[in-house]
Amino acid sequence: MSETDVLIIGAGPTGLTLALELSVQSIPFRIIDKAPVPSDKSRALAVQPRSQELLHRHPHIAESMLAEGTAGPGVNIYCNKRHLVTGTFDDLGFDDTRFGLPLWISQVDTEAAMLRQLEVYGGTVERGVSADDIKQDGVRASTTLTKGTSKEVVRAKYIVGCDGAHSVVRHSADVTFEGAQYPQQFMLCDAKVKGDYDTERVSLFLGSRVMVVFPLKNGVVRFVGERSSRSKREGDPDKEEIEEFVEEMMGKKLEIEETLWLTSFRWNCRGVNNYRDGRLFMAGDAAHIHSPAGGQGMNTGIQDAINLGWKLAAVIRGEKEEAFLDTYNEERHPVGQHLLTGTDRMFTMVSSQNTIFTTVRNCLMPWIVPRIWSNKARRLSLYTFISQMAIKYRNSSIVGTAVGFDGPVRGGWRAPDGQVTDERGEKGKWLLGMTSARDHTIFLFAGGAGDDEENLDKAEEKIVTDGRFKEYGVIKIYAGETVGKGGYKDVDGVLHKRYGFEKGAGMVVVRPDGYVGFIGPAECVEEFLSM
């Protein structure tokens, strides 16, 4: 029998992210996966801006992914073979982040970047290892690991299921997995093709059915589409079925020269009622499965892991009580439910089998889509959901906003980013790039008036001398021409405005997961210290 602090079951993007988070926290863990080698099939293709921003907390991941992927190529929308719009999101003014656009990159490359970073941290994935007989008591959880003919009993303080839709952890936990399967059958084909198609942008085709075309690397194209409800075919499609389907939807032939992956499947829309059962946790597809509408699934799993990682570390180190881990479900379950509702709405709109609905939709689309896309506010609303930049932990019990503070950012909201200049005049430093994936970081804003710097200095002194916050990093940000020692200049006061401190000194506590733990005027430091 062996022991570890955390056993991660599943080494996809969610499990690998959790392994990275625990590595930074110096928490002992093991990560296993039943597959003998990493998959060469890419299920997910989009890394959304919020995920890019959070993964950038690890030194090399974001840069590696940016080198492999393509940022924000845009989308073509067709209806009944008629081109309606070619749209992008790069004019929406997402200037409070360095990652304003989605990144189109294969899941294979995403996982490879994570694995390289994990190896830098000294971690490794145990492959070809399955887990069963998961049990728990008040002190530990245990499971039997099997690799080939050898078996090993492992006891862990916590077991985290990142093992997908058929999660053994979820099946072992006292939770429900509520929802249903969609009736439509879908086909997927990765292939090298010959013919006329957009090699840069994603293309959505609507008609009697739905098809999405994704241009991948090295001349490979992915076709994902609905199999006809009248079809009597079962199982994986063949080359001929895909070619017929593509011609039906596009109105022209594309010759498939080589198929790399052919499969068929049905999607579900389901979620657990609780992300935690004692010493068992669920993240990613183990906690929520849904259609791929909007490219949300992998990204939500990544952010589940980032939310959980620092909390596990705080409890294991004895900094927080066991009940602190309940905030994982408290914060992430509403996000998962919103995800299920949003993706279900989008999926139903494009893939409904109701012939009356699809007929009306296809008649209205040529009129509605160009008008919606030309309306910047409507596109911004859509993109805010897709980018995941607007995810908020509104009702979390562990965040706070100073009494009477009514700024544009609240406790539990994403911390906006922006560029600052250091005391030597070096430009181009991103504020969130100076935060820590291990510890909290405190931003102290001097405010617009010079006499507020006294409040800033007093706040810093109280925080630094309070032993509970000795590990917190403190970053001082000045709006005027004078920059205090070790501080940074907020050029044109942009960050002061984003956080709501144009008129007075303020403080922002940023959690390791990039969310605001507390915000308010600098003189409210006692309110923060009493949380």
Coordinates of C-alpha atoms in Angstrom, one line a residue, residues 58-394:
H58 CA 2.9 28.7 -15.9
P59 CA 6.1 29.9 -17.6
H60 CA 6.0 28.4 -21.1
I61 CA 2.5 26.9 -21.9
A62 CA 0.8 29.9 -23.4
E63 CA 3.8 30.8 -25.6
S64 CA 4.1 27.2 -26.8
M65 CA 0.4 27.0 -27.6
L66 CA 0.5 30.3 -29.4
A67 CA 3.3 29.0 -31.6
E68 CA 1.3 25.9 -32.5
G69 CA -2.2 27.5 -32.9
T70 CA -3.9 30.3 -34.8
A71 CA -5.4 33.2 -33.0
G72 CA -9.0 34.3 -33.8
P73 CA -9.3 33.3 -37.5
G74 CA -13.0 34.2 -37.6
V75 CA -16.1 32.2 -38.8
N76 CA -18.1 31.9 -42.0
I77 CA -21.9 31.4 -41.6
Y78 CA -23.9 29.8 -44.5
C79 CA -27.6 28.9 -44.7
N80 CA -29.0 26.8 -47.5
K81 CA -25.6 27.1 -49.2
R82 CA -25.8 30.9 -49.2
H83 CA -23.0 32.8 -47.6
L84 CA -24.4 35.2 -44.9
V85 CA -21.4 36.6 -43.1
T86 CA -17.7 36.3 -42.4
G87 CA -17.2 37.5 -38.9
T88 CA -14.4 38.0 -36.4
F89 CA -14.3 39.3 -32.8
D90 CA -11.1 41.3 -33.1
D91 CA -12.8 44.7 -33.1
L92 CA -14.6 44.4 -29.8
G93 CA -11.9 46.1 -27.7
F94 CA -10.9 43.4 -25.3
D95 CA -7.9 45.5 -24.3
D96 CA -7.8 44.4 -20.6
T97 CA -6.1 41.2 -21.6
R98 CA -3.2 40.2 -23.8
F99 CA -5.3 37.2 -25.0
G100 CA -8.2 38.8 -26.7
L101 CA -9.0 36.1 -29.2
P102 CA -9.7 32.4 -29.2
L103 CA -6.8 30.1 -30.1
W104 CA -7.5 27.4 -32.6
I105 CA -5.2 24.5 -31.7
S106 CA -5.6 20.8 -31.6
Q107 CA -6.1 19.1 -28.2
V108 CA -3.1 17.0 -29.0
D109 CA -0.9 20.1 -29.1
T110 CA -2.5 21.5 -26.0
E111 CA -1.8 18.4 -24.0
A112 CA 1.7 18.2 -25.4
A113 CA 2.4 21.8 -24.1
M114 CA 1.0 20.8 -20.7
L115 CA 3.1 17.7 -20.6
R116 CA 6.3 19.6 -21.4
Q117 CA 5.5 22.0 -18.6
L118 CA 4.8 19.2 -16.2
E119 CA 8.1 17.6 -17.0
V120 CA 9.8 20.9 -16.2
Y121 CA 8.1 20.8 -12.8
G122 CA 9.4 17.3 -12.3
G123 CA 6.1 15.5 -12.8
T124 CA 5.1 12.6 -14.9
V125 CA 2.0 10.7 -16.0
E126 CA 1.6 7.0 -15.1
R127 CA 0.1 5.5 -18.2
G128 CA -1.7 2.3 -18.8
V129 CA -3.0 2.4 -15.2
S130 CA -6.7 2.0 -14.3
A131 CA -8.4 2.6 -11.0
D132 CA -11.3 0.7 -9.5
D133 CA -12.8 -0.1 -6.1
I134 CA -12.7 3.5 -4.9
K135 CA -13.7 3.9 -1.3
Q136 CA -13.4 6.6 1.3
D137 CA -13.5 7.1 5.1
G138 CA -13.2 10.2 7.2
V139 CA -9.4 10.4 6.8
R140 CA -8.5 9.0 3.4
A141 CA -9.8 7.7 0.1
S142 CA -8.4 4.5 -1.4
T143 CA -8.4 2.7 -4.7
T144 CA -6.8 -0.2 -6.4
L145 CA -4.6 0.6 -9.4
T146 CA -4.0 -2.0 -12.1
K147 CA -1.3 -2.0 -14.6
G148 CA -1.0 -5.1 -16.7
T149 CA -1.0 -8.0 -14.1
S150 CA 0.2 -5.9 -11.2
K151 CA -2.1 -4.3 -8.6
E152 CA -1.4 -1.6 -6.1
V153 CA -3.7 -0.2 -3.3
V154 CA -3.2 3.6 -3.0
R155 CA -4.5 5.8 -0.2
A156 CA -4.8 9.5 -0.8
K157 CA -6.1 12.4 1.1
Y158 CA -8.2 13.3 -1.9
I159 CA -9.0 11.6 -5.2
V160 CA -10.0 13.9 -8.2
G161 CA -11.8 12.4 -11.1
C162 CA -10.7 14.1 -14.4
D163 CA -11.6 10.9 -16.2
G164 CA -14.3 12.0 -18.5
A165 CA -17.9 11.2 -19.3
H166 CA -17.6 7.6 -18.0
S167 CA -15.8 8.7 -14.8
V168 CA -15.0 5.9 -12.3
V169 CA -14.7 8.5 -9.6
R170 CA -18.2 9.9 -10.3
H171 CA -19.6 6.3 -10.3
S172 CA -18.0 5.8 -6.9
A173 CA -19.3 9.1 -5.5
D174 CA -22.7 9.7 -3.9
V175 CA -23.8 12.2 -6.6
T176 CA -26.4 12.2 -9.4
F177 CA -25.6 12.9 -13.0
E178 CA -28.7 14.6 -14.3
G179 CA -29.6 15.3 -17.9
A180 CA -30.3 13.5 -21.1
Q181 CA -28.9 12.4 -24.4
Y182 CA -29.7 14.3 -27.6
P183 CA -31.5 12.2 -30.2
Q184 CA -29.3 13.3 -33.2
Q185 CA -26.5 11.2 -34.4
F186 CA -23.3 13.0 -35.4
M187 CA -20.4 12.2 -37.7
L188 CA -16.8 13.3 -37.5
C189 CA -14.2 13.1 -40.2
D190 CA -10.6 14.3 -40.2
A191 CA -9.3 14.2 -43.7
K192 CA -7.0 15.6 -46.4
V193 CA -9.2 17.0 -49.1
K194 CA -8.9 18.5 -52.6
G195 CA -11.2 21.3 -53.5
D196 CA -12.3 24.9 -52.8
Y197 CA -12.8 25.7 -49.2
D198 CA -11.7 28.4 -46.7
T199 CA -8.4 27.2 -45.2
E200 CA -8.3 29.8 -42.5
R201 CA -11.7 30.2 -41.0
V202 CA -14.2 27.9 -39.4
S203 CA -17.4 27.5 -41.5
L204 CA -20.9 26.8 -40.2
F205 CA -23.4 25.4 -42.7
L206 CA -27.1 25.3 -41.8
G207 CA -29.8 23.7 -43.9
S208 CA -31.9 20.6 -43.3
R209 CA -29.0 19.5 -41.2
V210 CA -25.9 21.2 -39.7
M211 CA -22.2 20.9 -40.5
V212 CA -19.1 22.6 -39.2
V213 CA -15.8 22.7 -41.1
F214 CA -12.6 23.2 -39.2
P215 CA -9.3 23.8 -41.1
L216 CA -6.5 22.1 -39.1
K217 CA -2.8 21.9 -39.6
N218 CA -0.9 20.4 -42.5
G219 CA -3.8 20.5 -44.9
V220 CA -6.2 18.5 -42.7
V221 CA -9.8 19.4 -42.5
R222 CA -12.4 18.3 -39.8
F223 CA -16.0 17.9 -40.8
V224 CA -18.5 17.5 -38.0
G225 CA -22.2 17.1 -38.9
E226 CA -25.5 15.7 -38.2
R227 CA -26.4 12.3 -39.8
S228 CA -29.8 12.4 -41.5
S229 CA -32.6 11.3 -39.2
R230 CA -33.9 9.2 -42.1
S231 CA -30.6 7.4 -42.5
K232 CA -30.6 3.7 -41.5
R233 CA -26.9 3.7 -41.2
E234 CA -25.3 2.9 -37.9
G235 CA -21.7 3.0 -36.7
D236 CA -18.9 5.0 -38.2
P237 CA -19.4 6.7 -41.5
D238 CA -17.3 5.9 -44.6
K239 CA -15.6 8.2 -47.1
E240 CA -18.6 8.2 -49.5
E241 CA -21.1 9.2 -46.8
I242 CA -19.0 12.1 -45.8
E243 CA -18.5 13.3 -49.4
E244 CA -22.2 13.1 -50.1
F245 CA -22.9 15.0 -46.9
V246 CA -20.4 17.7 -47.7
E247 CA -21.8 18.2 -51.2
E248 CA -25.3 18.4 -49.8
M249 CA -24.4 21.1 -47.3
M250 CA -21.9 23.1 -49.3
G251 CA -23.4 22.7 -52.8
K252 CA -20.1 21.6 -54.3
K253 CA -17.8 18.6 -54.2
L254 CA -14.7 18.2 -52.1
E255 CA -12.7 15.1 -52.9
I256 CA -11.4 13.3 -49.8
E257 CA -7.9 12.1 -50.6
E258 CA -7.2 10.4 -47.2
T259 CA -9.3 9.9 -44.1
L260 CA -7.4 10.1 -40.8
W261 CA -10.3 9.7 -38.3
L262 CA -13.9 8.6 -38.9
T263 CA -16.4 8.2 -36.1
S264 CA -20.0 8.7 -35.1
F265 CA -21.5 9.6 -31.7
R266 CA -24.3 11.2 -29.8
W267 CA -23.9 14.1 -27.4
N268 CA -25.3 14.5 -24.0
C269 CA -26.2 17.4 -21.7
R270 CA -25.7 16.3 -18.1
G271 CA -24.2 17.6 -14.9
V272 CA -23.5 16.3 -11.4
N273 CA -25.5 17.8 -8.5
N274 CA -22.3 18.3 -6.5
Y275 CA -18.7 18.5 -7.6
R276 CA -17.6 17.0 -4.2
D277 CA -18.4 14.0 -2.2
G278 CA -16.2 13.9 0.9
R279 CA -12.7 13.1 -0.3
L280 CA -13.8 12.6 -3.9
F281 CA -13.9 15.5 -6.4
M282 CA -15.0 15.7 -10.0
A283 CA -13.8 18.1 -12.7
G284 CA -14.2 18.6 -16.4
D285 CA -16.3 16.0 -18.3
A286 CA -16.5 13.9 -15.1
A287 CA -18.7 16.7 -13.8
H288 CA -20.4 18.1 -16.9
I289 CA -20.9 16.9 -20.5
H290 CA -22.6 18.8 -23.2
S291 CA -22.5 19.6 -26.9
P292 CA -19.3 21.4 -28.3
A293 CA -21.3 24.5 -29.1
G294 CA -19.1 27.5 -28.4
G295 CA -16.0 25.6 -27.7
Q296 CA -16.6 25.6 -24.0
G297 CA -16.0 22.0 -22.6
M298 CA -12.2 21.7 -22.4
N299 CA -11.9 25.3 -21.2
T300 CA -14.4 24.8 -18.4
G301 CA -12.5 21.7 -17.3
I302 CA -9.2 23.6 -17.3
Q303 CA -10.8 26.2 -15.1
D304 CA -12.4 23.7 -12.8
A305 CA -8.8 22.4 -12.1
I306 CA -7.4 25.8 -11.5
N307 CA -10.1 26.6 -9.0
L308 CA -9.6 23.4 -7.2
G309 CA -5.8 23.2 -7.1
W310 CA -5.0 26.1 -4.8
K311 CA -7.8 25.2 -2.5
L312 CA -6.5 21.6 -2.1
A313 CA -3.1 23.0 -1.4
A314 CA -4.4 25.4 1.3
V315 CA -6.2 22.6 3.2
I316 CA -3.4 20.1 2.8
R317 CA -0.9 22.7 4.2
G318 CA -3.2 23.4 7.1
E319 CA -3.9 27.0 6.2
K320 CA -7.6 26.3 5.8
E321 CA -10.2 24.1 7.4
E322 CA -11.6 21.1 5.5
A323 CA -14.9 23.0 4.9
F324 CA -12.9 25.4 2.6
L325 CA -13.0 22.7 -0.1
D326 CA -16.8 23.1 -0.3
T327 CA -16.2 26.4 -2.1
Y328 CA -15.1 24.4 -5.1
N329 CA -18.6 23.2 -5.7
E330 CA -20.0 26.6 -4.5
E331 CA -18.1 28.5 -7.1
R332 CA -17.9 26.0 -10.0
H333 CA -21.2 24.3 -10.0
P334 CA -23.1 27.5 -11.0
V335 CA -20.6 27.9 -13.8
G336 CA -21.2 24.4 -15.0
Q337 CA -25.0 24.8 -14.9
H338 CA -24.8 28.1 -16.9
L339 CA -22.6 26.2 -19.4
L340 CA -25.1 23.4 -19.8
T341 CA -27.9 25.9 -20.3
G342 CA -26.0 28.1 -22.8
T343 CA -24.6 25.3 -24.9
D344 CA -28.0 23.5 -25.0
R345 CA -29.6 26.7 -26.2
M346 CA -27.0 27.1 -29.0
F347 CA -27.1 23.5 -29.9
T348 CA -30.8 23.3 -30.1
M349 CA -31.0 26.4 -32.3
V350 CA -28.6 24.9 -35.0
S351 CA -29.6 21.2 -34.8
S352 CA -33.3 21.0 -34.0
Q353 CA -35.0 18.1 -35.8
N354 CA -38.3 20.0 -35.8
T355 CA -38.9 20.6 -39.5
I356 CA -41.2 23.6 -38.9
F357 CA -38.6 25.2 -36.7
T358 CA -35.7 24.6 -39.1
T359 CA -37.8 25.9 -42.1
V360 CA -38.6 29.1 -40.2
R361 CA -35.0 29.4 -39.0
N362 CA -33.6 29.0 -42.4
C363 CA -36.0 31.6 -43.9
L364 CA -35.1 34.1 -41.2
M365 CA -31.4 33.5 -41.0
P366 CA -30.4 35.5 -44.1
W367 CA -32.2 38.5 -42.7
I368 CA -31.3 38.1 -39.0
V369 CA -27.6 37.0 -39.0
P370 CA -26.1 40.0 -40.9
R371 CA -28.0 42.4 -38.6
I372 CA -26.9 40.7 -35.5
W373 CA -23.3 40.5 -36.6
S374 CA -23.3 44.2 -37.5
N375 CA -24.6 45.1 -34.0
K376 CA -21.4 45.4 -31.9
A377 CA -23.3 45.1 -28.6
R378 CA -24.9 41.8 -29.6
R379 CA -21.6 40.4 -30.8
L380 CA -20.0 41.5 -27.6
S381 CA -22.7 39.7 -25.5
L382 CA -22.1 36.5 -27.5
Y383 CA -18.3 36.7 -27.3
T384 CA -18.4 37.5 -23.6
F385 CA -20.0 34.1 -23.1
I386 CA -17.7 32.3 -25.5
S387 CA -14.5 33.8 -24.3
Q388 CA -15.3 32.9 -20.6
M389 CA -14.0 36.3 -19.5
A390 CA -17.2 37.2 -17.7
I391 CA -17.3 34.2 -15.4
K392 CA -17.9 35.5 -11.9
Y393 CA -18.2 33.9 -8.5
R394 CA -21.0 36.3 -7.5

